[in-house]
mmCIF file of C-alpha atoms and ligand atoms in Angstrom:
data_model
loop_
_atom_site.group_PDB
_atom_site.id
_atom_site.type_symbol
_atom_site.label_atom_id
_atom_site.label_comp_id
_atom_site.label_asym_id
_atom_site.label_seq_id
_atom_site.Cartn_x
_atom_site.Cartn_y
_atom_site.Cartn_z
ATOM 1 C CA MET A 4 -18.855 -17.210 -1.965
ATOM 2 C CA ASP A 5 -22.317 -15.479 -1.344
ATOM 3 C CA ASP A 6 -23.633 -18.360 0.882
ATOM 4 C CA ASP A 7 -20.415 -17.947 2.863
ATOM 5 C CA ARG A 8 -20.981 -14.272 3.181
ATOM 6 C CA ASP A 9 -24.526 -14.816 4.557
ATOM 7 C CA ARG A 10 -23.311 -17.547 7.014
ATOM 8 C CA ILE A 11 -20.604 -15.184 8.400
ATOM 9 C CA ARG A 12 -22.958 -12.365 8.516
ATOM 10 C CA LYS A 13 -25.497 -14.278 10.666
ATOM 11 C CA ALA A 14 -22.709 -15.745 12.848
ATOM 12 C CA VAL A 15 -20.620 -12.533 13.742
ATOM 13 C CA SER A 16 -22.304 -9.712 15.795
ATOM 14 C CA ILE A 17 -21.109 -6.164 14.819
ATOM 15 C CA VAL A 18 -21.022 -5.341 18.566
ATOM 16 C CA ASP A 19 -18.666 -8.188 19.402
ATOM 17 C CA LEU A 20 -16.459 -7.193 16.460
ATOM 18 C CA VAL A 21 -16.281 -3.517 17.126
ATOM 19 C CA SER A 22 -15.953 -4.036 20.920
ATOM 20 C CA ALA A 23 -12.767 -5.899 20.275
ATOM 21 C CA VAL A 24 -11.097 -2.747 19.006
ATOM 22 C CA THR A 25 -12.829 0.212 20.781
ATOM 23 C CA THR A 26 -15.154 1.149 23.568
ATOM 24 C CA VAL A 27 -18.797 0.381 22.895
ATOM 25 C CA LYS A 28 -21.643 1.713 25.133
ATOM 26 C CA LYS A 29 -25.229 0.588 25.248
ATOM 27 C CA THR A 30 -27.786 3.376 25.619
ATOM 28 C CA GLY A 31 -31.373 1.992 25.586
ATOM 29 C CA ARG A 32 -31.682 -0.039 22.530
ATOM 30 C CA ASN A 33 -28.705 1.496 20.672
ATOM 31 C CA HIS A 34 -25.093 0.668 20.715
ATOM 32 C CA MET A 35 -22.571 3.567 20.267
ATOM 33 C CA ALA A 36 -18.951 3.125 19.715
ATOM 34 C CA VAL A 37 -15.896 5.407 19.860
ATOM 35 C CA CYS A 38 -14.999 5.547 16.182
ATOM 36 C CA PRO A 39 -11.699 3.875 15.393
ATOM 37 C CA PHE A 40 -11.388 5.810 12.103
ATOM 38 C CA HIS A 41 -11.131 9.381 13.384
ATOM 39 C CA GLN A 42 -10.088 10.857 16.676
ATOM 40 C CA GLU A 43 -12.693 11.309 19.290
ATOM 41 C CA LYS A 44 -13.614 10.858 22.967
ATOM 42 C CA THR A 45 -17.393 10.723 22.814
ATOM 43 C CA PRO A 46 -18.891 7.753 20.964
ATOM 44 C CA SER A 47 -20.465 8.782 17.619
ATOM 45 C CA MET A 48 -20.478 5.511 15.773
ATOM 46 C CA SER A 49 -23.922 3.865 15.833
ATOM 47 C CA LEU A 50 -24.086 0.076 15.474
ATOM 48 C CA ASP A 51 -27.154 -1.564 13.903
ATOM 49 C CA VAL A 52 -27.181 -4.880 15.678
ATOM 50 C CA ALA A 53 -30.085 -6.378 13.546
ATOM 51 C CA ARG A 54 -28.540 -5.718 10.207
ATOM 52 C CA GLY A 55 -24.850 -5.883 11.307
ATOM 53 C CA LEU A 56 -24.010 -2.292 10.048
ATOM 54 C CA TYR A 57 -22.082 0.721 11.458
ATOM 55 C CA TYR A 58 -22.237 4.423 10.694
ATOM 56 C CA CYS A 59 -20.139 7.169 12.179
ATOM 57 C CA HIS A 60 -21.723 10.515 12.575
ATOM 58 C CA GLY A 61 -18.378 12.177 12.876
ATOM 59 C CA CYS A 62 -16.338 10.931 9.844
ATOM 60 C CA HIS A 63 -19.208 9.301 7.974
ATOM 61 C CA GLN A 64 -17.464 6.017 7.691
ATOM 62 C CA LYS A 65 -20.159 3.302 7.243
ATOM 63 C CA CYS A 66 -20.791 -0.320 6.162
ATOM 64 C CA ASP A 67 -20.799 -3.871 7.492
ATOM 65 C CA ILE A 68 -18.664 -6.357 9.227
ATOM 66 C CA PHE A 69 -16.670 -7.244 6.204
ATOM 67 C CA THR A 70 -15.629 -3.487 5.549
ATOM 68 C CA PHE A 71 -14.992 -2.990 9.268
ATOM 69 C CA VAL A 72 -12.375 -5.723 9.271
ATOM 70 C CA GLN A 73 -11.049 -4.476 5.824
ATOM 71 C CA GLU A 74 -10.619 -0.918 7.060
ATOM 72 C CA ASN A 75 -9.435 -1.656 10.436
ATOM 73 C CA GLU A 76 -6.812 -4.173 9.520
ATOM 74 C CA GLY A 77 -6.064 -3.060 6.095
ATOM 75 C CA LEU A 78 -7.253 -6.280 4.454
ATOM 76 C CA THR A 79 -8.709 -7.257 1.041
ATOM 77 C CA PHE A 80 -12.312 -8.608 1.046
ATOM 78 C CA PRO A 81 -11.158 -12.149 0.648
ATOM 79 C CA GLU A 82 -8.829 -11.851 3.526
ATOM 80 C CA ALA A 83 -11.531 -10.247 5.622
ATOM 81 C CA MET A 84 -13.773 -13.134 4.754
ATOM 82 C CA GLU A 85 -11.103 -15.637 5.900
ATOM 83 C CA ARG A 86 -10.528 -13.668 9.167
ATOM 84 C CA LEU A 87 -14.242 -13.528 9.983
ATOM 85 C CA ALA A 88 -14.871 -17.176 8.998
ATOM 86 C CA ALA A 89 -12.129 -18.166 11.290
ATOM 87 C CA MET A 90 -13.541 -16.038 14.197
ATOM 88 C CA ALA A 91 -17.029 -17.664 13.584
ATOM 89 C CA GLY A 92 -15.566 -21.312 13.270
ATOM 90 C CA ILE A 93 -16.882 -21.399 9.732
ATOM 91 C CA THR A 94 -15.204 -23.400 6.984
ATOM 92 C CA LEU A 95 -15.297 -21.372 3.748
ATOM 93 C CA THR A 96 -16.603 -23.174 0.592
ATOM 94 C CA ARG A 97 -13.370 -23.649 -1.498
ATOM 95 C CA ASP A 98 -13.357 -21.844 -4.806
ATOM 96 C CA PRO A 99 -10.338 -23.211 -6.788
ATOM 97 C CA ALA A 100 -10.572 -20.364 -9.489
ATOM 98 C CA ALA A 101 -10.554 -17.726 -6.704
ATOM 99 C CA GLU A 102 -7.712 -19.464 -4.883
ATOM 100 C CA LYS A 103 -5.702 -19.452 -8.116
ATOM 101 C CA ARG A 104 -6.333 -15.743 -8.711
ATOM 102 C CA GLN A 105 -5.311 -15.133 -5.006
ATOM 103 C CA GLY A 106 -2.110 -17.135 -5.556
ATOM 104 C CA GLN A 107 -1.191 -15.133 -8.610
ATOM 105 C CA LYS A 108 -1.901 -11.801 -6.982
ATOM 106 C CA ARG A 109 0.317 -12.903 -4.070
ATOM 107 C CA ALA A 110 3.091 -13.784 -6.405
ATOM 108 C CA LEU A 111 2.900 -10.415 -7.969
ATOM 109 C CA ILE A 112 2.918 -8.578 -4.620
ATOM 110 C CA GLU A 113 6.015 -10.637 -3.647
ATOM 111 C CA ALA A 114 7.887 -9.823 -6.868
ATOM 112 C CA THR A 115 7.158 -6.082 -6.374
ATOM 113 C CA ALA A 116 8.577 -6.325 -2.804
ATOM 114 C CA ALA A 117 11.662 -8.180 -4.067
ATOM 115 C CA ALA A 118 12.236 -5.456 -6.709
ATOM 116 C CA VAL A 119 11.968 -2.748 -4.093
ATOM 117 C CA ASP A 120 14.512 -4.544 -1.831
ATOM 118 C CA PHE A 121 16.859 -5.017 -4.748
ATOM 119 C CA TYR A 122 16.693 -1.454 -5.757
ATOM 120 C CA HIS A 123 17.285 -0.461 -2.134
ATOM 121 C CA GLN A 124 20.336 -2.655 -1.846
ATOM 122 C CA THR A 125 21.660 -1.256 -5.092
ATOM 123 C CA LEU A 126 21.324 2.276 -3.848
ATOM 124 C CA ILE A 127 23.219 1.443 -0.691
ATOM 125 C CA GLY A 128 26.195 0.256 -2.759
ATOM 126 C CA SER A 129 26.093 3.044 -5.354
ATOM 127 C CA ASP A 130 28.259 6.103 -5.362
ATOM 128 C CA GLU A 131 26.259 7.562 -8.258
ATOM 129 C CA GLY A 132 22.892 7.243 -6.364
ATOM 130 C CA LEU A 133 24.333 8.299 -2.895
ATOM 131 C CA SER A 134 26.167 11.361 -4.181
ATOM 132 C CA TYR A 135 23.040 12.581 -5.956
ATOM 133 C CA LEU A 136 21.176 12.302 -2.697
ATOM 134 C CA ALA A 137 24.023 13.854 -0.782
ATOM 135 C CA ARG A 138 23.793 16.988 -2.994
ATOM 136 C CA ARG A 139 20.117 17.344 -1.781
ATOM 137 C CA GLY A 140 20.955 16.473 1.941
ATOM 138 C CA LEU A 141 19.271 13.147 1.839
ATOM 139 C CA GLU A 142 21.945 10.526 2.121
ATOM 140 C CA GLU A 143 21.093 9.501 5.783
ATOM 141 C CA PRO A 144 20.996 5.674 5.693
ATOM 142 C CA ALA A 145 18.199 5.413 8.253
ATOM 143 C CA LEU A 146 16.070 7.782 6.103
ATOM 144 C CA LEU A 147 16.670 5.731 3.011
ATOM 145 C CA ALA A 148 16.047 2.504 4.744
ATOM 146 C CA ARG A 149 12.828 3.784 6.358
ATOM 147 C CA PHE A 150 11.306 4.646 3.072
ATOM 148 C CA ARG A 151 12.806 1.934 1.071
ATOM 149 C CA ILE A 152 14.471 4.379 -1.303
ATOM 150 C CA GLY A 153 16.382 2.607 -4.124
ATOM 151 C CA LEU A 154 18.268 2.996 -7.438
ATOM 152 C CA ALA A 155 17.419 1.245 -10.766
ATOM 153 C CA ASN A 156 20.778 1.129 -12.515
ATOM 154 C CA ARG A 157 20.021 -1.611 -15.143
ATOM 155 C CA THR A 158 21.402 -4.401 -13.081
ATOM 156 C CA LEU A 159 18.285 -6.044 -12.018
ATOM 157 C CA GLY A 160 18.297 -8.542 -15.023
ATOM 158 C CA TYR A 161 21.670 -9.873 -14.028
ATOM 159 C CA HIS A 162 20.498 -10.791 -10.624
ATOM 160 C CA LEU A 163 17.398 -12.771 -11.769
ATOM 161 C CA PRO A 164 17.527 -16.515 -12.537
ATOM 162 C CA GLN A 165 18.420 -17.102 -16.246
ATOM 163 C CA ARG A 166 15.511 -16.807 -18.717
ATOM 164 C CA SER A 167 16.207 -20.479 -19.774
ATOM 165 C CA ARG A 168 15.066 -21.669 -16.344
ATOM 166 C CA ALA A 169 11.430 -22.004 -15.273
ATOM 167 C CA ASP A 170 11.870 -19.782 -12.123
ATOM 168 C CA GLY A 171 13.645 -17.137 -14.270
ATOM 169 C CA ARG A 172 10.828 -17.077 -16.637
ATOM 170 C CA ALA A 173 8.270 -16.938 -13.826
ATOM 171 C CA ILE A 174 9.683 -13.989 -12.094
ATOM 172 C CA ARG A 175 10.548 -12.060 -15.333
ATOM 173 C CA GLY A 176 6.969 -12.741 -16.297
ATOM 174 C CA ARG A 177 5.680 -11.203 -13.090
ATOM 175 C CA LEU A 178 7.958 -8.238 -13.286
ATOM 176 C CA ALA A 179 6.793 -7.647 -16.771
ATOM 177 C CA LYS A 180 3.276 -7.833 -15.853
ATOM 178 C CA LEU A 181 3.956 -5.259 -13.013
ATOM 179 C CA GLY A 182 5.714 -3.048 -15.630
ATOM 180 C CA VAL A 183 9.025 -3.137 -13.677
ATOM 181 C CA ILE A 184 10.477 -4.734 -16.849
ATOM 182 C CA LYS A 185 9.311 -3.390 -20.196
ATOM 183 C CA GLU A 186 8.560 -5.642 -23.201
ATOM 184 C CA THR A 187 12.060 -4.774 -24.449
ATOM 185 C CA GLY A 188 13.642 -6.268 -21.437
ATOM 186 C CA HIS A 189 14.803 -3.008 -20.026
ATOM 187 C CA GLU A 190 13.861 -1.833 -16.555
ATOM 188 C CA LEU A 191 11.148 0.933 -16.726
ATOM 189 C CA LEU A 192 12.728 2.981 -13.984
ATOM 190 C CA ARG A 193 16.416 2.584 -15.115
ATOM 191 C CA GLY A 194 18.577 5.435 -14.342
ATOM 192 C CA SER A 195 16.222 6.578 -11.606
ATOM 193 C CA LEU A 196 16.074 6.777 -7.787
ATOM 194 C CA THR A 197 13.056 4.616 -6.802
ATOM 195 C CA ALA A 198 10.555 4.774 -3.925
ATOM 196 C CA PRO A 199 7.552 2.500 -3.201
ATOM 197 C CA TYR A 200 4.059 3.560 -2.313
ATOM 198 C CA PHE A 201 2.442 1.149 0.253
ATOM 199 C CA ASP A 202 -1.209 0.285 0.962
ATOM 200 C CA ALA A 203 -2.632 0.092 4.470
ATOM 201 C CA ALA A 204 -1.578 -3.515 4.703
ATOM 202 C CA GLY A 205 2.004 -2.571 4.068
ATOM 203 C CA ARG A 206 2.040 -4.028 0.476
ATOM 204 C CA VAL A 207 3.890 -2.164 -2.352
ATOM 205 C CA VAL A 208 1.175 -1.061 -4.708
ATOM 206 C CA GLN A 209 3.095 1.515 -6.808
ATOM 207 C CA MET A 210 6.642 2.590 -7.407
ATOM 208 C CA TYR A 211 7.974 6.069 -8.274
ATOM 209 C CA GLY A 212 11.181 6.685 -10.223
ATOM 210 C CA ARG A 213 12.955 9.917 -10.396
ATOM 211 C CA LYS A 214 15.690 10.079 -13.297
ATOM 212 C CA ILE A 215 19.103 11.164 -12.099
ATOM 213 C CA THR A 216 21.064 10.345 -15.137
ATOM 214 C CA PRO A 217 22.640 13.496 -16.520
ATOM 215 C CA ASN A 218 22.264 14.710 -20.140
ATOM 216 C CA LEU A 219 18.853 12.876 -20.766
ATOM 217 C CA ARG A 220 17.547 13.015 -24.285
ATOM 218 C CA ALA A 221 15.181 16.100 -24.682
ATOM 219 C CA GLY A 222 11.599 15.002 -23.747
ATOM 220 C CA THR A 223 12.532 12.214 -21.486
ATOM 221 C CA PRO A 224 10.229 12.313 -18.480
ATOM 222 C CA LYS A 225 11.982 12.789 -15.265
ATOM 223 C CA HIS A 226 9.220 11.454 -13.022
ATOM 224 C CA LEU A 227 7.905 7.967 -13.647
ATOM 225 C CA TYR A 228 5.336 5.599 -12.168
ATOM 226 C CA LEU A 229 4.578 1.824 -12.965
ATOM 227 C CA PRO A 230 1.700 1.441 -15.368
ATOM 228 C CA GLY A 231 -1.745 0.892 -13.801
ATOM 229 C CA PRO A 232 -3.622 3.028 -11.201
ATOM 230 C CA ARG A 233 -1.797 5.472 -8.874
ATOM 231 C CA ARG A 234 -2.278 3.756 -5.767
ATOM 232 C CA GLY A 235 -0.918 3.691 -2.165
ATOM 233 C CA VAL A 236 0.194 6.487 0.116
ATOM 234 C CA PHE A 237 3.666 7.705 0.745
ATOM 235 C CA ASN A 238 4.389 7.716 4.537
ATOM 236 C CA LEU A 239 0.943 6.407 5.628
ATOM 237 C CA ASP A 240 1.938 6.693 9.267
ATOM 238 C CA ALA A 241 1.697 10.417 8.882
ATOM 239 C CA LEU A 242 -1.901 10.327 8.045
ATOM 240 C CA ARG A 243 -2.608 8.034 10.876
ATOM 241 C CA GLU A 244 -0.737 9.870 13.519
ATOM 242 C CA SER A 245 -1.200 13.553 12.548
ATOM 243 C CA ARG A 246 -4.271 15.824 12.010
ATOM 244 C CA GLU A 247 -1.999 18.276 10.142
ATOM 245 C CA LEU A 248 -0.228 17.213 7.017
ATOM 246 C CA ILE A 249 2.447 18.697 4.697
ATOM 247 C CA LEU A 250 1.562 17.669 1.097
ATOM 248 C CA CYS A 251 4.532 17.697 -1.301
ATOM 249 C CA GLU A 252 4.383 17.196 -5.142
ATOM 250 C CA ALA A 253 7.138 14.537 -5.213
ATOM 251 C CA ILE A 254 8.670 12.112 -2.869
ATOM 252 C CA LEU A 255 12.174 13.616 -2.699
ATOM 253 C CA ASP A 256 10.598 16.872 -1.431
ATOM 254 C CA ALA A 257 8.802 15.018 1.148
ATOM 255 C CA LEU A 258 12.104 13.250 2.292
ATOM 256 C CA THR A 259 13.590 16.784 2.677
ATOM 257 C CA PHE A 260 10.956 17.706 5.174
ATOM 258 C CA VAL A 261 11.384 14.253 7.035
ATOM 259 C CA SER A 262 15.217 14.793 7.346
ATOM 260 C CA ALA A 263 14.501 18.360 8.676
ATOM 261 C CA GLY A 264 12.377 16.797 11.482
ATOM 262 C CA TYR A 265 8.832 17.178 9.944
ATOM 263 C CA ASP A 266 7.477 13.525 10.001
ATOM 264 C CA ASN A 267 3.885 14.716 9.092
ATOM 265 C CA VAL A 268 4.531 14.809 5.497
ATOM 266 C CA THR A 269 3.362 12.965 2.425
ATOM 267 C CA SER A 270 3.531 13.233 -1.338
ATOM 268 C CA ALA A 271 1.149 13.389 -4.231
ATOM 269 C CA PHE A 272 1.916 11.694 -7.495
ATOM 270 C CA GLY A 273 3.227 14.923 -9.145
ATOM 271 C CA VAL A 274 1.546 18.273 -9.645
ATOM 272 C CA ASN A 275 -1.737 16.969 -10.818
ATOM 273 C CA GLY A 276 -1.483 13.730 -8.971
ATOM 274 C CA PHE A 277 -3.433 14.179 -5.889
ATOM 275 C CA THR A 278 -5.456 11.015 -5.866
ATOM 276 C CA GLU A 279 -8.599 10.031 -3.775
HETATM 277 ZN ZN1 ZN K 314 -15.574 8.296 12.605
#
């Protein structure tokens, strides 16, 4: 892995890489680029050709060819390695253990995406879910589709392959690992509207659940997340496209703004849930 990294570093020029996505100007010995990570007209990102590094004097983003590709395209480090290796015509040293880990990670990502889709389809066909949303003025199908809003109503298990089958065990195992299904076999977010949080590459990395079942037992939390870190951003396009943001405490509040025509809105993970 480290050898591959060095080979790629030697083969790929930071100037070529950055020039492919933004304007780069050469002034004397220095190369200055219009920073792709913040809005500007005058170049303030300096490129260190010898060491393959960049630094933006405006937004202070800095690092090397690998992070540049990761940030710019929303990739993980191994994905950025693959991308750069392909660019430089380098064949990566195969690492079966790392490939296996990658494969498992991919399977988990697909399982989460499948759960999000299933919940969205469930909501579209549910009077219970849609009438709750209608009371809050949020039943517009395009809005619900755009943010992949869903409903967990305890039916996920019926739609998975049987536990006695290998594929059934595999997908249940993945959903359990993600926390979508608890050890008891129940869905964590049952009785809730659901909404996914996406990362920069468009992968679901967290899921929010808002209980809508009436007469909950006292002390039942109304707002739930999958176990693990609070990751991802709700309505990431808003952060990319707007300099001004409306920050809401929860996703349904944010949807209210969107449905009223304010697209530049995002949501924290609850009152004390404003993550990095
Ligand atoms: Zn910048």
